[in-house]
PDB file of C-alpha atoms and ligand atoms in Angstrom:
ATOM      1  CA  UNK A 259      81.128 134.438 119.102  1.00 80.00           C
ATOM      2  CA  UNK A 260      84.306 132.588 120.063  1.00 91.00           C
ATOM      3  CA  UNK A 261      86.425 131.137 117.254  1.00 93.00           C
ATOM      4  CA  UNK A 262      84.473 133.115 114.623  1.00 93.00           C
ATOM      5  CA  UNK A 263      87.394 132.794 112.210  1.00 95.00           C
ATOM      6  CA  UNK A 264      86.542 129.109 112.011  1.00 96.00           C
ATOM      7  CA  UNK A 265      83.556 130.069 109.878  1.00 96.00           C
ATOM      8  CA  UNK A 266      85.408 132.364 107.454  1.00 97.00           C
ATOM      9  CA  UNK A 267      87.016 131.356 104.150  1.00 98.00           C
ATOM     10  CA  UNK A 268      90.737 130.773 103.864  1.00 96.00           C
ATOM     11  CA  UNK A 269      92.806 130.798 100.704  1.00 97.00           C
ATOM     12  CA  UNK A 270      95.570 128.125 100.445  1.00 94.00           C
ATOM     13  CA  UNK A 271      97.505 128.758  97.285  1.00 97.00           C
ATOM     14  CA  UNK A 272      94.994 128.888  94.427  1.00 97.00           C
ATOM     15  CA  UNK A 273      92.241 127.251  96.432  1.00 95.00           C
ATOM     16  CA  UNK A 274      89.732 129.037  98.620  1.00 97.00           C
ATOM     17  CA  UNK A 275      88.177 126.854 101.382  1.00 97.00           C
ATOM     18  CA  UNK A 276      84.829 128.037 102.712  1.00 97.00           C
ATOM     19  CA  UNK A 277      85.700 127.567 106.422  1.00 97.00           C
ATOM     20  CA  UNK A 278      88.606 126.367 108.644  1.00 97.00           C
ATOM     21  CA  UNK A 279      87.056 122.925 109.539  1.00 97.00           C
ATOM     22  CA  UNK A 280      89.322 120.233 108.171  1.00 96.00           C
ATOM     23  CA  UNK A 281      88.916 116.459 108.273  1.00 96.00           C
ATOM     24  CA  UNK A 282      92.441 115.101 108.811  1.00 95.00           C
ATOM     25  CA  UNK A 283      93.555 111.847 107.088  1.00 91.00           C
ATOM     26  CA  UNK A 284      92.151 108.825 108.896  1.00 90.00           C
ATOM     27  CA  UNK A 285      92.601 105.140 107.935  1.00 86.00           C
ATOM     28  CA  UNK A 286      89.010 103.964 107.457  1.00 86.00           C
ATOM     29  CA  UNK A 287      89.818 100.704 105.602  1.00 84.00           C
ATOM     30  CA  UNK A 288      86.729 101.192 103.338  1.00 88.00           C
ATOM     31  CA  UNK A 289      88.679 100.909 100.026  1.00 85.00           C
ATOM     32  CA  UNK A 290      88.282  97.913  97.798  1.00 83.00           C
ATOM     33  CA  UNK A 291      90.829  95.087  98.208  1.00 77.00           C
ATOM     34  CA  UNK A 292      92.529  96.211  94.920  1.00 78.00           C
ATOM     35  CA  UNK A 293      93.014  99.660  96.353  1.00 77.00           C
ATOM     36  CA  UNK A 294      90.236 101.438  94.425  1.00 82.00           C
ATOM     37  CA  UNK A 295      87.639 103.671  95.996  1.00 87.00           C
ATOM     38  CA  UNK A 296      84.495 101.755  97.076  1.00 92.00           C
ATOM     39  CA  UNK A 297      80.950 102.986  97.288  1.00 95.00           C
ATOM     40  CA  UNK A 298      81.430 102.948 101.114  1.00 95.00           C
ATOM     41  CA  UNK A 299      84.522 105.188 100.685  1.00 93.00           C
ATOM     42  CA  UNK A 300      82.499 107.581  98.509  1.00 95.00           C
ATOM     43  CA  UNK A 301      79.671 107.691 101.015  1.00 96.00           C
ATOM     44  CA  UNK A 302      82.082 108.335 103.889  1.00 96.00           C
ATOM     45  CA  UNK A 303      83.701 111.306 102.227  1.00 96.00           C
ATOM     46  CA  UNK A 304      80.432 112.592 100.828  1.00 96.00           C
ATOM     47  CA  UNK A 305      78.829 112.611 104.267  1.00 97.00           C
ATOM     48  CA  UNK A 306      81.689 114.725 105.647  1.00 95.00           C
ATOM     49  CA  UNK A 307      81.520 117.157 102.760  1.00 95.00           C
ATOM     50  CA  UNK A 308      77.693 117.464 103.197  1.00 96.00           C
ATOM     51  CA  UNK A 309      78.267 117.974 106.935  1.00 96.00           C
ATOM     52  CA  UNK A 310      80.007 121.284 106.135  1.00 96.00           C
ATOM     53  CA  UNK A 311      83.712 120.649 106.419  1.00 97.00           C
ATOM     54  CA  UNK A 312      85.668 123.137 104.314  1.00 97.00           C
ATOM     55  CA  UNK A 313      88.364 120.604 103.529  1.00 96.00           C
ATOM     56  CA  UNK A 314      88.348 116.859 103.646  1.00 96.00           C
ATOM     57  CA  UNK A 315      91.655 114.956 103.489  1.00 94.00           C
ATOM     58  CA  UNK A 316      91.543 111.440 102.092  1.00 90.00           C
ATOM     59  CA  UNK A 317      93.533 108.528 103.481  1.00 85.00           C
ATOM     60  CA  UNK A 318      96.598 107.011 101.957  1.00 81.00           C
ATOM     61  CA  UNK A 319      96.593 105.402  98.548  1.00 76.00           C
ATOM     62  CA  UNK A 320      98.661 102.355  97.567  1.00 74.00           C
ATOM     63  CA  UNK A 321     101.369 103.068  95.040  1.00 76.00           C
ATOM     64  CA  UNK A 322     102.759  99.559  95.087  1.00 77.00           C
ATOM     65  CA  UNK A 323     101.356  96.275  96.361  1.00 75.00           C
ATOM     66  CA  UNK A 324     104.306  95.895  98.819  1.00 78.00           C
ATOM     67  CA  UNK A 325     103.323  99.225 100.286  1.00 75.00           C
ATOM     68  CA  UNK A 326      99.857  98.138 101.395  1.00 74.00           C
ATOM     69  CA  UNK A 327      98.978  98.776 105.013  1.00 69.00           C
ATOM     70  CA  UNK A 328      96.045  97.588 107.046  1.00 64.00           C
ATOM     71  CA  UNK A 329      95.029  94.020 107.714  1.00 59.00           C
ATOM     72  CA  UNK A 330      91.415  93.581 106.524  1.00 53.00           C
ATOM     73  CA  UNK A 331      91.799  92.961 102.872  1.00 55.00           C
ATOM     74  CA  UNK A 332      94.510  91.423 100.688  1.00 52.00           C
ATOM     75  CA  UNK A 333      95.732  93.485  97.749  1.00 52.00           C
ATOM     76  CA  UNK A 334      95.637  91.715  94.420  1.00 50.00           C
ATOM     77  CA  UNK A 335      97.200  94.112  91.858  1.00 46.00           C
TER      78      UNK A 335
HETATM   79  C1  FMN B 480      97.193 108.306 105.870  1.00 70.40           C
HETATM   80  C2  FMN B 480      96.950 108.686 107.338  1.00 70.40           C
HETATM   81  C3  FMN B 480      96.031 108.029 108.088  1.00 70.40           C
HETATM   82  C4  FMN B 480      95.733 108.368 109.423  1.00 70.40           C
HETATM   83  N1  FMN B 480      94.857 107.615 110.146  1.00 70.40           N
HETATM   84  C5  FMN B 480      94.565 108.014 111.388  1.00 70.40           C
HETATM   85  C6  FMN B 480      93.582 107.347 112.180  1.00 70.40           C
HETATM   86  O1  FMN B 480      93.019 106.354 111.700  1.00 70.40           O
HETATM   87  N2  FMN B 480      93.353 107.719 113.400  1.00 70.40           N
HETATM   88  C7  FMN B 480      94.013 108.839 114.007  1.00 70.40           C
HETATM   89  O2  FMN B 480      93.753 109.151 115.125  1.00 70.40           O
HETATM   90  N3  FMN B 480      94.930 109.522 113.265  1.00 70.40           N
HETATM   91  C8  FMN B 480      95.214 109.140 112.041  1.00 70.40           C
HETATM   92  N4  FMN B 480      96.095 109.837 111.278  1.00 70.40           N
HETATM   93  C9  FMN B 480      96.720 111.046 111.953  1.00 70.40           C
HETATM   94  C10 FMN B 480      95.645 112.164 111.917  1.00 70.40           C
HETATM   95  O3  FMN B 480      95.509 112.607 110.603  1.00 70.40           O
HETATM   96  C11 FMN B 480      96.134 113.379 112.758  1.00 70.40           C
HETATM   97  O4  FMN B 480      97.387 113.834 112.242  1.00 70.40           O
HETATM   98  C12 FMN B 480      96.261 112.955 114.201  1.00 70.40           C
HETATM   99  O5  FMN B 480      95.070 112.496 114.641  1.00 70.40           O
HETATM  100  C13 FMN B 480      96.796 114.153 115.052  1.00 70.40           C
HETATM  101  O6  FMN B 480      95.860 115.202 114.981  1.00 70.40           O
HETATM  102  P1  FMN B 480      96.230 116.559 115.723  1.00 70.40           P
HETATM  103  O7  FMN B 480      97.538 117.093 115.116  1.00 70.40           O
HETATM  104  O8  FMN B 480      95.083 117.452 115.425  1.00 70.40           O
HETATM  105  O9  FMN B 480      96.338 116.242 117.162  1.00 70.40           O
HETATM  106  C14 FMN B 480      96.365 109.494 110.028  1.00 70.40           C
HETATM  107  C15 FMN B 480      97.305 110.217 109.215  1.00 70.40           C
HETATM  108  C16 FMN B 480      97.594 109.822 107.891  1.00 70.40           C
HETATM  109  C17 FMN B 480      98.606 110.634 107.118  1.00 70.40           C
END
């Protein structure tokens, strides 16, 4: 099989990931307007974990209201 290492575990520091498939960070704009995780966000990440990815990277989080990106929702911290 080509790329068979993709299906083998890899250890990164103290964490062992079951395969080499990684979801990179992607801006999905599913968070709530106040920056908290929404049910839609949870469903989105859960679907990718159930799909078999070894590692799922979440998108950016807002550390200050002036740092908010995106255009869909206003931040009201
Ligand atoms: C917070 C964050 C959000 C991102 N959002 C997107 C995105 O919406 N679409 C996209 O193509 N890449 C996005 N990227 C970049 C991807 O994670 C990735 O680095 C890029 O697609 C290049 O992938 P490659 O190195 O495998 O070619 C984002 C990166 C970060 C850090």
